[in-house]
Amino acid sequence: MLGYHRNGDILHVSYKEVDALSNGHSKETLPSYRLNGKPVLTTEDVPSAPIQQLTPTIKNPWEIVKQSALDDRLDKLDGKISRQFDPKMCRHGPKGMCEYCMPLEPYAPEYLAERKIKHLSFHSYLRKINSATNKPELKSSYIPPLSEPFYRVKPDCPSGHAQWPDGICTKCQPSAITLQPQPFRMVDHVEFSSPAHINTLLDFWRNSGAQRVGFMYGRYEEYKEVPLGVKAVVEAIYEPPQNNEMDGVTLQEWENEKEVDAVAALCGLQKVGVIFTDLIDDGTQKGTVICKRHIDSYFLSSLEIAFASHLQAKHPKPTKWSDTGRFGSNFVTCVVSGDSEGNISISAFQASNSAVEMHLADIVEPSADPSVMLVRSEDEEGIDGKQTRYIPEVFYRRINEYGASVQENAKPSFPVEYLLVTLTHGFPSDPNPAFRAPVGSFPVENRGSMGESQELKTLAQRLGLVGGKKAQDETVAAVSDFHLLCFLHGMGVMSQEEEALLCRVATKHDLADGYQLIATPGWRTLAAILRESGERPPKRPSPFEDEDKLAKRIRGFSIV
C-alpha cells in the first residue's frame, strides 16, 4: 500500500492494455463487419493499396501539362448561358440588356435548378473556383485553382524528425476530413452508341445466370445539355478473363490489356469506364428481375465504390489547372440491374475525389453491409510492430430528425452516398456507331464457359474467305468489329502500318482504304492462313463406296 512508502522511494508500475471501446462496442466486434466475416489478424492486416508518395507540385503547369484536345476546346469556350428578351421584366429597347436577360455564368444555381441538373460540370466548377481564386483586377500572380485532396502523411517533413511511423508532427499529418457530397462531376453523361452493346453483355447472363464485367472503350465529347459538359461515348465493350458466379465476379489477370488498349488507340478510342451486371430473375417467367438497388438500400455498394476508386486512381485526368498537373478522373462505372418496376436498367456513377484519396490512403474498407463504408483502425500493427496506417479524424454532415444539419463521427462506418456521384446515361436518337458490323456476329472473347470461342474457322467464315465467297465491299464491312480487330492483332500476321490501315477501315468505312487493305501483303498472308485452316479439301468419291462402308463396319472385329 502507498501508506507504507516514504517520500523519495522508487515505485515500479506495470500495466496491462485494455481494449478500447468505440461507441459502446469492444474493438473485437469491428472485424465481424468485414467482407469475409472473420477477424483480421494484426500481423496479416497490411494496407490494401500501396501508400503512394505525395505528387510533386509543378511550377507553371499551364505551360508543361498536355491535356486532351476536348479540354483545350472547352477552355476556349465562353460558357455563358444566353437568355432572351423578357417582355414582362425587361424595360429597355431591343439593343439593351438588363439583369433579367443578360447571359448567366455556367455555374448559375438558378439555371441548374430550373433544368434539374444535380452536379456542376467539371469546367463549370473550374470557372467558379477560378473566379474566386484569381482576380485579374488585383494584378496578382496566377495560382492554379485546383488541388487534389491528400489524406496521407506528407513525406520529408521540414521539422527534421524521423519519418512516420517513427515520428509525426502537425506539419506532416493530414487534417481532419469532413465528408460532403461532391458538387461537381468529371463526366456528365454516358452515351452508348448502340443498344446492341448492352444486349451482347446481357446474353451472357441470359444463357448462364451468372454476372459479367466488361471494360468500355470509346471517346469523350462535348455534352451540350449541360453547360460546358462532357460525355463518354461507348463504342465497344471488351470482356476480360474472369470467373463468373451468380452473385459476383472475380477478375483474373488480364495479360493482353496493353494490346487491347493499343488496338483501341489505333481506332481513336480509349478506355472510358467499366460496366457490370447485377441481375436476379424474379421467377415470374415474365422477363422481369428483382430490384435490389433503390433509395432505401443502396445504389453502389461499398465494395463497388472501392473497385471504382481503384480504377479511377489508375486513370487520372491531366489538366493544366491543377498544381500537380492532374485532377480527378474521367473513368466511369455503369451497373446493369433491375429498377423499381422489375425492368433491366442502366445506372452510371463515379467515385468522388475524396473516395479515391481515402482508398489510396487506406483509410476506408468495404463492409459486409453494402450501404455503409468502414473506417479502418490505426491501432493495428504490422509485422515489424509499427503502425500500418495513419487515420485522421473523419466526419460527415447529415440532416437529423429535427431538420438540423449536424456533424457526425464517421467511425466506425458512414453511408456510401458521400463517396459517389451520379451520372446520366442514354442512347443517341440518330445512331452512328464506329463499328457497323452486326454486334455478336463474331464471338466475344473469354466466353469459353458458354461454349463460345474465337477460332480461325469462324474468322474465315466472317470474312468470306471460305464457303460462300463474299464481295470485297462485304469483306471490308465485316472487319468493322472491335472483337475481331483484337483477335487479328493477337495473330501477329499484319505489320503496324497494316494494322493502322485495318483499324481505319473498320472505323471510317472508306472503300478505297478497304481495297488498299486487301492488296497488302499482310492481308494476303492472313487470307492464305484462313483458307488452309478454315476449309477442308473435298473428299474424292470412291468407285467402291459400298465396299468401303462395309469394311469400316467390320474393321474392329476379327475371326478366330
PDB file of C-alpha atoms in Angstrom, residues 271-396:
ATOM      1  CA  LYS A 271     -10.769   3.022 -72.040  1.00  0.00           C
ATOM      2  CA  VAL A 272     -13.595   5.185 -70.649  1.00  0.00           C
ATOM      3  CA  GLY A 273     -15.133   3.013 -67.955  1.00  0.00           C
ATOM      4  CA  VAL A 274     -16.290  -0.333 -66.626  1.00  0.00           C
ATOM      5  CA  ILE A 275     -19.721  -1.962 -66.729  1.00  0.00           C
ATOM      6  CA  PHE A 276     -21.037  -4.982 -64.837  1.00  0.00           C
ATOM      7  CA  THR A 277     -24.336  -6.764 -64.312  1.00  0.00           C
ATOM      8  CA  ASP A 278     -26.182  -7.394 -61.043  1.00  0.00           C
ATOM      9  CA  LEU A 279     -29.306  -9.264 -62.096  1.00  0.00           C
ATOM     10  CA  ILE A 280     -31.511 -11.883 -60.437  1.00  0.00           C
ATOM     11  CA  ASP A 281     -34.577 -13.255 -62.188  1.00  0.00           C
ATOM     12  CA  ASP A 282     -37.729 -12.855 -60.080  1.00  0.00           C
ATOM     13  CA  GLY A 283     -39.087 -16.262 -61.133  1.00  0.00           C
ATOM     14  CA  THR A 284     -42.323 -14.977 -62.684  1.00  0.00           C
ATOM     15  CA  GLN A 285     -41.302 -16.086 -66.196  1.00  0.00           C
ATOM     16  CA  LYS A 286     -42.118 -12.582 -67.471  1.00  0.00           C
ATOM     17  CA  GLY A 287     -38.579 -11.422 -68.146  1.00  0.00           C
ATOM     18  CA  THR A 288     -38.535  -9.193 -65.048  1.00  0.00           C
ATOM     19  CA  VAL A 289     -35.805  -9.076 -62.420  1.00  0.00           C
ATOM     20  CA  ILE A 290     -35.533  -8.294 -58.715  1.00  0.00           C
ATOM     21  CA  CYS A 291     -34.957  -4.658 -57.750  1.00  0.00           C
ATOM     22  CA  LYS A 292     -32.009  -4.644 -55.345  1.00  0.00           C
ATOM     23  CA  ARG A 293     -30.796  -1.066 -55.714  1.00  0.00           C
ATOM     24  CA  HIS A 294     -33.163   1.674 -54.615  1.00  0.00           C
ATOM     25  CA  ILE A 295     -33.330   4.679 -52.314  1.00  0.00           C
ATOM     26  CA  ASP A 296     -33.952   2.561 -49.211  1.00  0.00           C
ATOM     27  CA  SER A 297     -30.985   0.219 -49.812  1.00  0.00           C
ATOM     28  CA  TYR A 298     -28.070   1.417 -51.932  1.00  0.00           C
ATOM     29  CA  PHE A 299     -27.186   2.367 -55.486  1.00  0.00           C
ATOM     30  CA  LEU A 300     -23.494   1.420 -55.448  1.00  0.00           C
ATOM     31  CA  SER A 301     -22.149  -0.873 -52.723  1.00  0.00           C
ATOM     32  CA  SER A 302     -19.079  -0.112 -50.645  1.00  0.00           C
ATOM     33  CA  LEU A 303     -17.120  -2.861 -52.429  1.00  0.00           C
ATOM     34  CA  GLU A 304     -18.081  -1.439 -55.824  1.00  0.00           C
ATOM     35  CA  ILE A 305     -17.056   2.068 -54.728  1.00  0.00           C
ATOM     36  CA  ALA A 306     -13.652   0.694 -53.702  1.00  0.00           C
ATOM     37  CA  PHE A 307     -13.409  -1.007 -57.114  1.00  0.00           C
ATOM     38  CA  ALA A 308     -14.353   2.217 -58.922  1.00  0.00           C
ATOM     39  CA  SER A 309     -11.879   4.218 -56.814  1.00  0.00           C
ATOM     40  CA  HIS A 310      -9.087   1.800 -57.692  1.00  0.00           C
ATOM     41  CA  LEU A 311      -9.799   2.117 -61.424  1.00  0.00           C
ATOM     42  CA  GLN A 312     -10.142   5.903 -61.286  1.00  0.00           C
ATOM     43  CA  ALA A 313      -6.793   6.134 -59.499  1.00  0.00           C
ATOM     44  CA  LYS A 314      -5.238   4.175 -62.390  1.00  0.00           C
ATOM     45  CA  HIS A 315      -6.682   6.614 -64.937  1.00  0.00           C
ATOM     46  CA  PRO A 316      -6.045  10.166 -63.656  1.00  0.00           C
ATOM     47  CA  LYS A 317      -7.112  13.184 -65.666  1.00  0.00           C
ATOM     48  CA  PRO A 318      -4.288  15.515 -66.813  1.00  0.00           C
ATOM     49  CA  THR A 319      -5.137  19.182 -66.508  1.00  0.00           C
ATOM     50  CA  LYS A 320      -3.131  22.389 -66.562  1.00  0.00           C
ATOM     51  CA  TRP A 321      -5.385  23.962 -63.927  1.00  0.00           C
ATOM     52  CA  SER A 322      -4.046  21.814 -61.065  1.00  0.00           C
ATOM     53  CA  ASP A 323      -0.839  22.416 -59.122  1.00  0.00           C
ATOM     54  CA  THR A 324       0.075  18.720 -59.576  1.00  0.00           C
ATOM     55  CA  GLY A 325      -0.852  18.530 -63.265  1.00  0.00           C
ATOM     56  CA  ARG A 326      -3.770  16.153 -62.704  1.00  0.00           C
ATOM     57  CA  PHE A 327      -7.155  16.242 -61.015  1.00  0.00           C
ATOM     58  CA  GLY A 328      -9.748  13.515 -60.634  1.00  0.00           C
ATOM     59  CA  SER A 329     -10.539  11.031 -63.390  1.00  0.00           C
ATOM     60  CA  ASN A 330     -12.919  10.680 -66.335  1.00  0.00           C
ATOM     61  CA  PHE A 331     -13.308   6.934 -65.735  1.00  0.00           C
ATOM     62  CA  VAL A 332     -16.978   5.975 -65.227  1.00  0.00           C
ATOM     63  CA  THR A 333     -18.747   2.966 -63.697  1.00  0.00           C
ATOM     64  CA  CYS A 334     -22.032   1.563 -65.060  1.00  0.00           C
ATOM     65  CA  VAL A 335     -24.301  -1.010 -63.409  1.00  0.00           C
ATOM     66  CA  VAL A 336     -26.938  -3.081 -65.213  1.00  0.00           C
ATOM     67  CA  SER A 337     -29.551  -4.016 -62.626  1.00  0.00           C
ATOM     68  CA  GLY A 338     -33.297  -4.077 -62.004  1.00  0.00           C
ATOM     69  CA  ASP A 339     -35.390  -0.966 -61.404  1.00  0.00           C
ATOM     70  CA  SER A 340     -38.468  -0.492 -59.237  1.00  0.00           C
ATOM     71  CA  GLU A 341     -40.727  -1.906 -61.979  1.00  0.00           C
ATOM     72  CA  GLY A 342     -38.641  -5.036 -62.493  1.00  0.00           C
ATOM     73  CA  ASN A 343     -37.169  -3.910 -65.805  1.00  0.00           C
ATOM     74  CA  ILE A 344     -33.479  -4.098 -66.653  1.00  0.00           C
ATOM     75  CA  SER A 345     -31.948  -0.611 -66.456  1.00  0.00           C
ATOM     76  CA  ILE A 346     -28.548   1.046 -66.507  1.00  0.00           C
ATOM     77  CA  SER A 347     -27.102   3.376 -63.864  1.00  0.00           C
ATOM     78  CA  ALA A 348     -23.908   5.405 -64.188  1.00  0.00           C
ATOM     79  CA  PHE A 349     -21.707   6.624 -61.337  1.00  0.00           C
ATOM     80  CA  GLN A 350     -18.294   7.935 -60.427  1.00  0.00           C
ATOM     81  CA  ALA A 351     -16.451   7.749 -57.135  1.00  0.00           C
ATOM     82  CA  SER A 352     -15.739  11.172 -55.676  1.00  0.00           C
ATOM     83  CA  ASN A 353     -12.221  12.538 -55.496  1.00  0.00           C
ATOM     84  CA  SER A 354     -12.333  12.131 -51.707  1.00  0.00           C
ATOM     85  CA  ALA A 355     -13.277   8.461 -52.113  1.00  0.00           C
ATOM     86  CA  VAL A 356     -10.303   7.843 -54.410  1.00  0.00           C
ATOM     87  CA  GLU A 357      -7.885   9.503 -51.986  1.00  0.00           C
ATOM     88  CA  MET A 358      -9.333   7.706 -48.955  1.00  0.00           C
ATOM     89  CA  HIS A 359      -8.895   4.434 -50.822  1.00  0.00           C
ATOM     90  CA  LEU A 360      -5.268   5.243 -51.675  1.00  0.00           C
ATOM     91  CA  ALA A 361      -4.585   6.355 -48.099  1.00  0.00           C
ATOM     92  CA  ASP A 362      -6.057   3.064 -46.827  1.00  0.00           C
ATOM     93  CA  ILE A 363      -8.488   4.932 -44.593  1.00  0.00           C
ATOM     94  CA  VAL A 364     -11.640   3.022 -45.561  1.00  0.00           C
ATOM     95  CA  GLU A 365     -12.523  -0.552 -46.403  1.00  0.00           C
ATOM     96  CA  PRO A 366     -15.679  -2.206 -47.787  1.00  0.00           C
ATOM     97  CA  SER A 367     -18.268  -3.541 -45.400  1.00  0.00           C
ATOM     98  CA  ALA A 368     -20.464  -6.618 -45.433  1.00  0.00           C
ATOM     99  CA  ASP A 369     -23.351  -4.153 -45.331  1.00  0.00           C
ATOM    100  CA  PRO A 370     -23.293  -2.717 -48.876  1.00  0.00           C
ATOM    101  CA  SER A 371     -24.822   0.619 -47.805  1.00  0.00           C
ATOM    102  CA  VAL A 372     -22.016   1.661 -45.440  1.00  0.00           C
ATOM    103  CA  MET A 373     -18.236   2.062 -45.653  1.00  0.00           C
ATOM    104  CA  LEU A 374     -15.963   1.169 -42.750  1.00  0.00           C
ATOM    105  CA  VAL A 375     -13.230   3.436 -41.383  1.00  0.00           C
ATOM    106  CA  ARG A 376     -10.111   1.439 -40.593  1.00  0.00           C
ATOM    107  CA  SER A 377      -8.444   1.417 -37.210  1.00  0.00           C
ATOM    108  CA  GLU A 378      -4.931   2.817 -36.864  1.00  0.00           C
ATOM    109  CA  ASP A 379      -4.228   0.776 -33.718  1.00  0.00           C
ATOM    110  CA  GLU A 380      -3.449  -2.298 -35.814  1.00  0.00           C
ATOM    111  CA  GLU A 381       0.264  -3.035 -36.123  1.00  0.00           C
ATOM    112  CA  GLY A 382       2.256  -4.673 -38.850  1.00  0.00           C
ATOM    113  CA  ILE A 383       4.758  -7.493 -38.636  1.00  0.00           C
ATOM    114  CA  ASP A 384       7.532  -5.116 -37.552  1.00  0.00           C
ATOM    115  CA  GLY A 385       5.401  -3.812 -34.675  1.00  0.00           C
ATOM    116  CA  LYS A 386       4.799  -0.413 -36.294  1.00  0.00           C
ATOM    117  CA  GLN A 387       1.549   1.145 -37.378  1.00  0.00           C
ATOM    118  CA  THR A 388       0.497   0.286 -40.901  1.00  0.00           C
ATOM    119  CA  ARG A 389      -1.538   3.447 -41.454  1.00  0.00           C
ATOM    120  CA  TYR A 390      -2.372   6.857 -40.053  1.00  0.00           C
ATOM    121  CA  ILE A 391      -6.094   7.521 -39.821  1.00  0.00           C
ATOM    122  CA  PRO A 392      -7.138  11.163 -39.415  1.00  0.00           C
ATOM    123  CA  GLU A 393     -10.448  12.154 -37.884  1.00  0.00           C
ATOM    124  CA  VAL A 394     -13.316  11.596 -40.327  1.00  0.00           C
ATOM    125  CA  PHE A 395     -16.666  13.381 -40.015  1.00  0.00           C
ATOM    126  CA  TYR A 396     -19.753  13.765 -42.172  1.00  0.00           C
TER     127      TYR A 396
END
